[in-house]
mmCIF file of C-alpha atoms in Angstrom:
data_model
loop_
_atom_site.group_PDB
_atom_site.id
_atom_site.type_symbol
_atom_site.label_atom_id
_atom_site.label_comp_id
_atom_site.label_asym_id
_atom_site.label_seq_id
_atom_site.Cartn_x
_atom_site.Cartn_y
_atom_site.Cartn_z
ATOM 1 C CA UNK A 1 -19.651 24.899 56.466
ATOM 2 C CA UNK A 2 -18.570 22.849 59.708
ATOM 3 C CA UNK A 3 -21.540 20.284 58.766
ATOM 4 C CA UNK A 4 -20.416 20.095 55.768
ATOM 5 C CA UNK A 5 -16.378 19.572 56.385
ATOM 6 C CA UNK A 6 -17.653 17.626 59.207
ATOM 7 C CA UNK A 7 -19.342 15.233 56.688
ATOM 8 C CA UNK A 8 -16.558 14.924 54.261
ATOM 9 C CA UNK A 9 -14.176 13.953 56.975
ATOM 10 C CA UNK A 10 -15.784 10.645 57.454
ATOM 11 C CA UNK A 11 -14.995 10.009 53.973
ATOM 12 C CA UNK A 12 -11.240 10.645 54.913
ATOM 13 C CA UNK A 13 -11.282 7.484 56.800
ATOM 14 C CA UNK A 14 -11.795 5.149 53.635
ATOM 15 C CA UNK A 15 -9.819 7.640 51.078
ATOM 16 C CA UNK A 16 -8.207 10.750 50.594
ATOM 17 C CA UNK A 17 -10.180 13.359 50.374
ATOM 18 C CA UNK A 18 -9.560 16.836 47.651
ATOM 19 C CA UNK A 19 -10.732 20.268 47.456
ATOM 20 C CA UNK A 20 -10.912 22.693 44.533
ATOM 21 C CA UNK A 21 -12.219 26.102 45.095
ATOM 22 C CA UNK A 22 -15.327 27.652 43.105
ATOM 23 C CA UNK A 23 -16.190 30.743 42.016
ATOM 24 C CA UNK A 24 -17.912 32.033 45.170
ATOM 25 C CA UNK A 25 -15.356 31.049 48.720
ATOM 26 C CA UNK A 26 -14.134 34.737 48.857
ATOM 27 C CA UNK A 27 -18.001 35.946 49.166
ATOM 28 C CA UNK A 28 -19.374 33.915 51.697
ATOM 29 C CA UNK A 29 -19.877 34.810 55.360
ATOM 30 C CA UNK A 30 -16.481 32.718 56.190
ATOM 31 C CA UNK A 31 -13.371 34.228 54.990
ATOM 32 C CA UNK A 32 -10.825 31.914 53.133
ATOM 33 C CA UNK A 33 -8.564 31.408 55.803
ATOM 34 C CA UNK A 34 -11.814 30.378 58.143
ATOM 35 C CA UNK A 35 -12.412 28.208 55.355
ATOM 36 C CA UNK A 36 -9.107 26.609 54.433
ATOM 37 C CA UNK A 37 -8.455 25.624 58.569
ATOM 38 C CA UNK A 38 -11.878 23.893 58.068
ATOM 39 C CA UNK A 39 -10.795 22.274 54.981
ATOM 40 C CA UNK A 40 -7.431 21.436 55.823
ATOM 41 C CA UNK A 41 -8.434 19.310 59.003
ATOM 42 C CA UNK A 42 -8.728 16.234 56.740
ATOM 43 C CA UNK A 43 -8.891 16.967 53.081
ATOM 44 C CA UNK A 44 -6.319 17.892 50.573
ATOM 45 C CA UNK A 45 -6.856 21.127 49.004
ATOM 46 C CA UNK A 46 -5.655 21.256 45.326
ATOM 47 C CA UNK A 47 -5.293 24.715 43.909
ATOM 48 C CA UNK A 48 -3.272 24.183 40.237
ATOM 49 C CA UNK A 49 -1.963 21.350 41.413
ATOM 50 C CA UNK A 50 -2.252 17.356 40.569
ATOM 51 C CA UNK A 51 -1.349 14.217 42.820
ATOM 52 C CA UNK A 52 -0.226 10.523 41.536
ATOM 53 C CA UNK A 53 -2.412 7.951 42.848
ATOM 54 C CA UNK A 54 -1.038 4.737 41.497
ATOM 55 C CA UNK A 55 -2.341 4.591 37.657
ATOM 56 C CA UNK A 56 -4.316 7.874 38.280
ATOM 57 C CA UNK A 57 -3.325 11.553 37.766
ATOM 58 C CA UNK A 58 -5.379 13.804 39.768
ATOM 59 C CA UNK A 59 -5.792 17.538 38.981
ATOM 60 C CA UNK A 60 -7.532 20.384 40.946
ATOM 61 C CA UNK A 61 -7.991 23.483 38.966
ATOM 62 C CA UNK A 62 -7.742 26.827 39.902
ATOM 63 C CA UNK A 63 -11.794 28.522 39.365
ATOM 64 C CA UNK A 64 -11.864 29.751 35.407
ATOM 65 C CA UNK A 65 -12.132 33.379 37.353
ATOM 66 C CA UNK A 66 -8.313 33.136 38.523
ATOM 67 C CA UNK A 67 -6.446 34.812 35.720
ATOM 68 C CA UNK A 68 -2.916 32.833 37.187
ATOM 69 C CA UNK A 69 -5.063 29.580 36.115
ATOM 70 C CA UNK A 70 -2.543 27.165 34.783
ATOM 71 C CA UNK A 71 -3.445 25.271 31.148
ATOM 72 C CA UNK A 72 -4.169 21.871 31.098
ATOM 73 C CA UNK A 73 -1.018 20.999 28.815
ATOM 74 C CA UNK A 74 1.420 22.552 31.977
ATOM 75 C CA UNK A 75 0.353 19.301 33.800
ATOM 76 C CA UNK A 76 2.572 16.221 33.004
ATOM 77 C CA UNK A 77 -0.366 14.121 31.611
ATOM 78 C CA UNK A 78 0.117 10.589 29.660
ATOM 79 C CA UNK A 79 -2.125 7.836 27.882
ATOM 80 C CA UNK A 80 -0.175 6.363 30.025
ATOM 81 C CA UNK A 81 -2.108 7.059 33.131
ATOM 82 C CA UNK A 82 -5.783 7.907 33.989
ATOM 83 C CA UNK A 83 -6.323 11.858 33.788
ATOM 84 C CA UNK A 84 -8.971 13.279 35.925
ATOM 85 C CA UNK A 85 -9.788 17.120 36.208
ATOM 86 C CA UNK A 86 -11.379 18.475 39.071
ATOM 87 C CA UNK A 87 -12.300 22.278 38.106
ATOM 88 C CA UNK A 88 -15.159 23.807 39.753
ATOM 89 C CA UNK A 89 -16.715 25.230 35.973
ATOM 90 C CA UNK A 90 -17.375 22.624 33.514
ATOM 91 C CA UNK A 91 -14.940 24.593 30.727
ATOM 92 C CA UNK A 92 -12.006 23.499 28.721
ATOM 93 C CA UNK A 93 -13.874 20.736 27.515
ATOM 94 C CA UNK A 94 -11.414 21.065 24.032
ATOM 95 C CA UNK A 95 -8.251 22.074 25.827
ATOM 96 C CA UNK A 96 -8.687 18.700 28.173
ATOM 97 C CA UNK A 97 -9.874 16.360 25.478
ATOM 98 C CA UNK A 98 -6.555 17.626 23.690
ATOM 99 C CA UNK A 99 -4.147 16.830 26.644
ATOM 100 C CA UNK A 100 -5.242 13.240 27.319
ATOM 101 C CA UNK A 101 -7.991 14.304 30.094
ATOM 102 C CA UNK A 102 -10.202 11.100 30.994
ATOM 103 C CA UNK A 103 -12.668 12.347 33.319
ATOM 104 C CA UNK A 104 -14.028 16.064 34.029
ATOM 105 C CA UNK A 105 -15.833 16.711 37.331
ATOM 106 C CA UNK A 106 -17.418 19.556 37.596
ATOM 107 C CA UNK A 107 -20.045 21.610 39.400
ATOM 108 C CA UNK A 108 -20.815 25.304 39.027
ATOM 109 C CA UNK A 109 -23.670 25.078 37.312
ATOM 110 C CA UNK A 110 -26.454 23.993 40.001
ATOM 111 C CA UNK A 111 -28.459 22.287 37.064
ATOM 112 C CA UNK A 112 -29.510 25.511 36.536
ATOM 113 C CA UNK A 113 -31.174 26.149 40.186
ATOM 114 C CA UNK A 114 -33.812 28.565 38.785
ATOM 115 C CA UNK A 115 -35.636 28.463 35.578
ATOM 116 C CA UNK A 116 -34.939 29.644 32.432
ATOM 117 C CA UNK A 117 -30.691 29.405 33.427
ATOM 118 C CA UNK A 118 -30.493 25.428 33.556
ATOM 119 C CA UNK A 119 -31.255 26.201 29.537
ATOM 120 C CA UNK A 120 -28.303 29.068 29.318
ATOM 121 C CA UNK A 121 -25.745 26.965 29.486
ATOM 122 C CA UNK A 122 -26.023 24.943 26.620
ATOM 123 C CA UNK A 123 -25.837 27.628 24.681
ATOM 124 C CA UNK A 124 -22.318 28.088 26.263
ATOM 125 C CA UNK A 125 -19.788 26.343 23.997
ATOM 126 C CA UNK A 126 -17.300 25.312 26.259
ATOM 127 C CA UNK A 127 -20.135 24.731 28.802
ATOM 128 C CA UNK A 128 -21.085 21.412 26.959
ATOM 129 C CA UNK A 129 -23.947 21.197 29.291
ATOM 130 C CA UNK A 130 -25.471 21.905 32.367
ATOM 131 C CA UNK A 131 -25.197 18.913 33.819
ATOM 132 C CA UNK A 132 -25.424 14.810 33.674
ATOM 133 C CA UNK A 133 -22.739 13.072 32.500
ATOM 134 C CA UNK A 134 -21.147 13.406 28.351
ATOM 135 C CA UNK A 135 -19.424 11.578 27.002
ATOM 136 C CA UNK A 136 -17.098 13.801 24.236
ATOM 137 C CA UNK A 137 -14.477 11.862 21.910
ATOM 138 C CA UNK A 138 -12.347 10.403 24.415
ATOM 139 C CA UNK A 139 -12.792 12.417 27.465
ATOM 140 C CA UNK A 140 -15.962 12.408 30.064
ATOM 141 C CA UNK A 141 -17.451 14.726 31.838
ATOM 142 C CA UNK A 142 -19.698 14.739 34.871
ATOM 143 C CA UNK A 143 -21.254 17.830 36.033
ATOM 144 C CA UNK A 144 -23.087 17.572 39.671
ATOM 145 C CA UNK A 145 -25.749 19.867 40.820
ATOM 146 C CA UNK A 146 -23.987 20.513 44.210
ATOM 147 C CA UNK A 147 -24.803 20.789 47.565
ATOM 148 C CA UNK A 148 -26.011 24.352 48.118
ATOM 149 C CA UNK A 149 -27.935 27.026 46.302
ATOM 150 C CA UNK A 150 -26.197 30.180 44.678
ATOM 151 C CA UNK A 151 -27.857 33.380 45.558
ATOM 152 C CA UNK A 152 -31.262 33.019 46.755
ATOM 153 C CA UNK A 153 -31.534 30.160 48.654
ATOM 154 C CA UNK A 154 -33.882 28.588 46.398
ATOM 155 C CA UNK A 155 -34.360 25.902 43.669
ATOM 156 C CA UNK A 156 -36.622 25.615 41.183
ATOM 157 C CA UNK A 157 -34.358 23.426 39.339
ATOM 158 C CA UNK A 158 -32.167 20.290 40.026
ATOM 159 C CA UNK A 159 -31.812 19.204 43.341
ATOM 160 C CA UNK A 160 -28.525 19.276 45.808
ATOM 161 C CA UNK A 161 -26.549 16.281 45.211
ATOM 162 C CA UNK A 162 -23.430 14.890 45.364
ATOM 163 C CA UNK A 163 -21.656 12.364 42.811
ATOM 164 C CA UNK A 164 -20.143 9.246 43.479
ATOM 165 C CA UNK A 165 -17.800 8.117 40.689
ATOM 166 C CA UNK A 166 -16.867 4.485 40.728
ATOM 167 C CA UNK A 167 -13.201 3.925 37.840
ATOM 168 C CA UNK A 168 -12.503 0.764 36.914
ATOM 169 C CA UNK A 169 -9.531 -0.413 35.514
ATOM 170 C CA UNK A 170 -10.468 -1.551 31.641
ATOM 171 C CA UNK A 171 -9.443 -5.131 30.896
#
């Protein structure tokens, strides 16, 4: 985790940097608030929350296992502005593309990490995938491999990654 944080903090120095939780911070070896003084060092955490940058509405989700998780229409989204949704599962795809979502970046998934799963979830409908990046009416939606392993620290699928996403204004 302090490699990691470590890592991200250089980032800090050319942009803000933001957090979302997943699915598994409460059942690592580091407890949440070992975690969050990590986190909060340098980079913004967004829990149900969203930040104006300029033209750009940013919005970290609460994980889709947090029952208090707000819907997408509580946010004050536009066409006005450029809607991005960071939330750590790739679901919601219909409730987003229905509230003027952009962008979708999303993890979770590991590209499956270990034969047969990486094939599960596209039989998940709001899943839309396991990974890559889709394209769906008006919205996108990227879904990264990560950086770790769930589990068993093995892959047999995918490999640890993280996304760079360049947004350019349209002209």
């Amino acid at each position: 985790m302090e490699i990691l944080f470590k890592q991200l903090k250089r980032l800090t120095k050319v942009a803000p940097v933001y957090f979302v939780y997943g699915n598994h911070e409460n059942k690592i070896k580091f407890t949440r608030n070992k975690l969050n003084q990590e986190i909060t060092k340098n980079i913004i955490i967004l829990n149900d929350q969203e930040v104006q940058l300029n033209n750009v509405t940013l919005i970290g989700r609460k994980d889709y296992t947090n029952k208090s998780k707000k819907k997408t229409k509580d946010y004050n989204l536009t066409n006005k502005t450029y809607n991005i949704v960071l939330d750590h599962q790739p679901q919601g795809t219909k409730e987003n593309i229905e509230n003027n979502v952009d962008l979708q970046l999303s993890g979770h998934t590991h590209k499956g990490q270990i034969f047969p799963l990486s094939y599960s979830y596209h039989i998940q409908p709001d899943f839309a995938g396991n990974y890559g990046k889709k394209p769906i009416n008006t919205t996108q939606k990227i879904i990264t491999s990560g950086l770790v392993c769930w589990g068993f620290p093995i892959r047999t699928e995918g490999i640890c990654e993280y996304a760079v996403v360049n947004i350019t204004p349209k002209k």
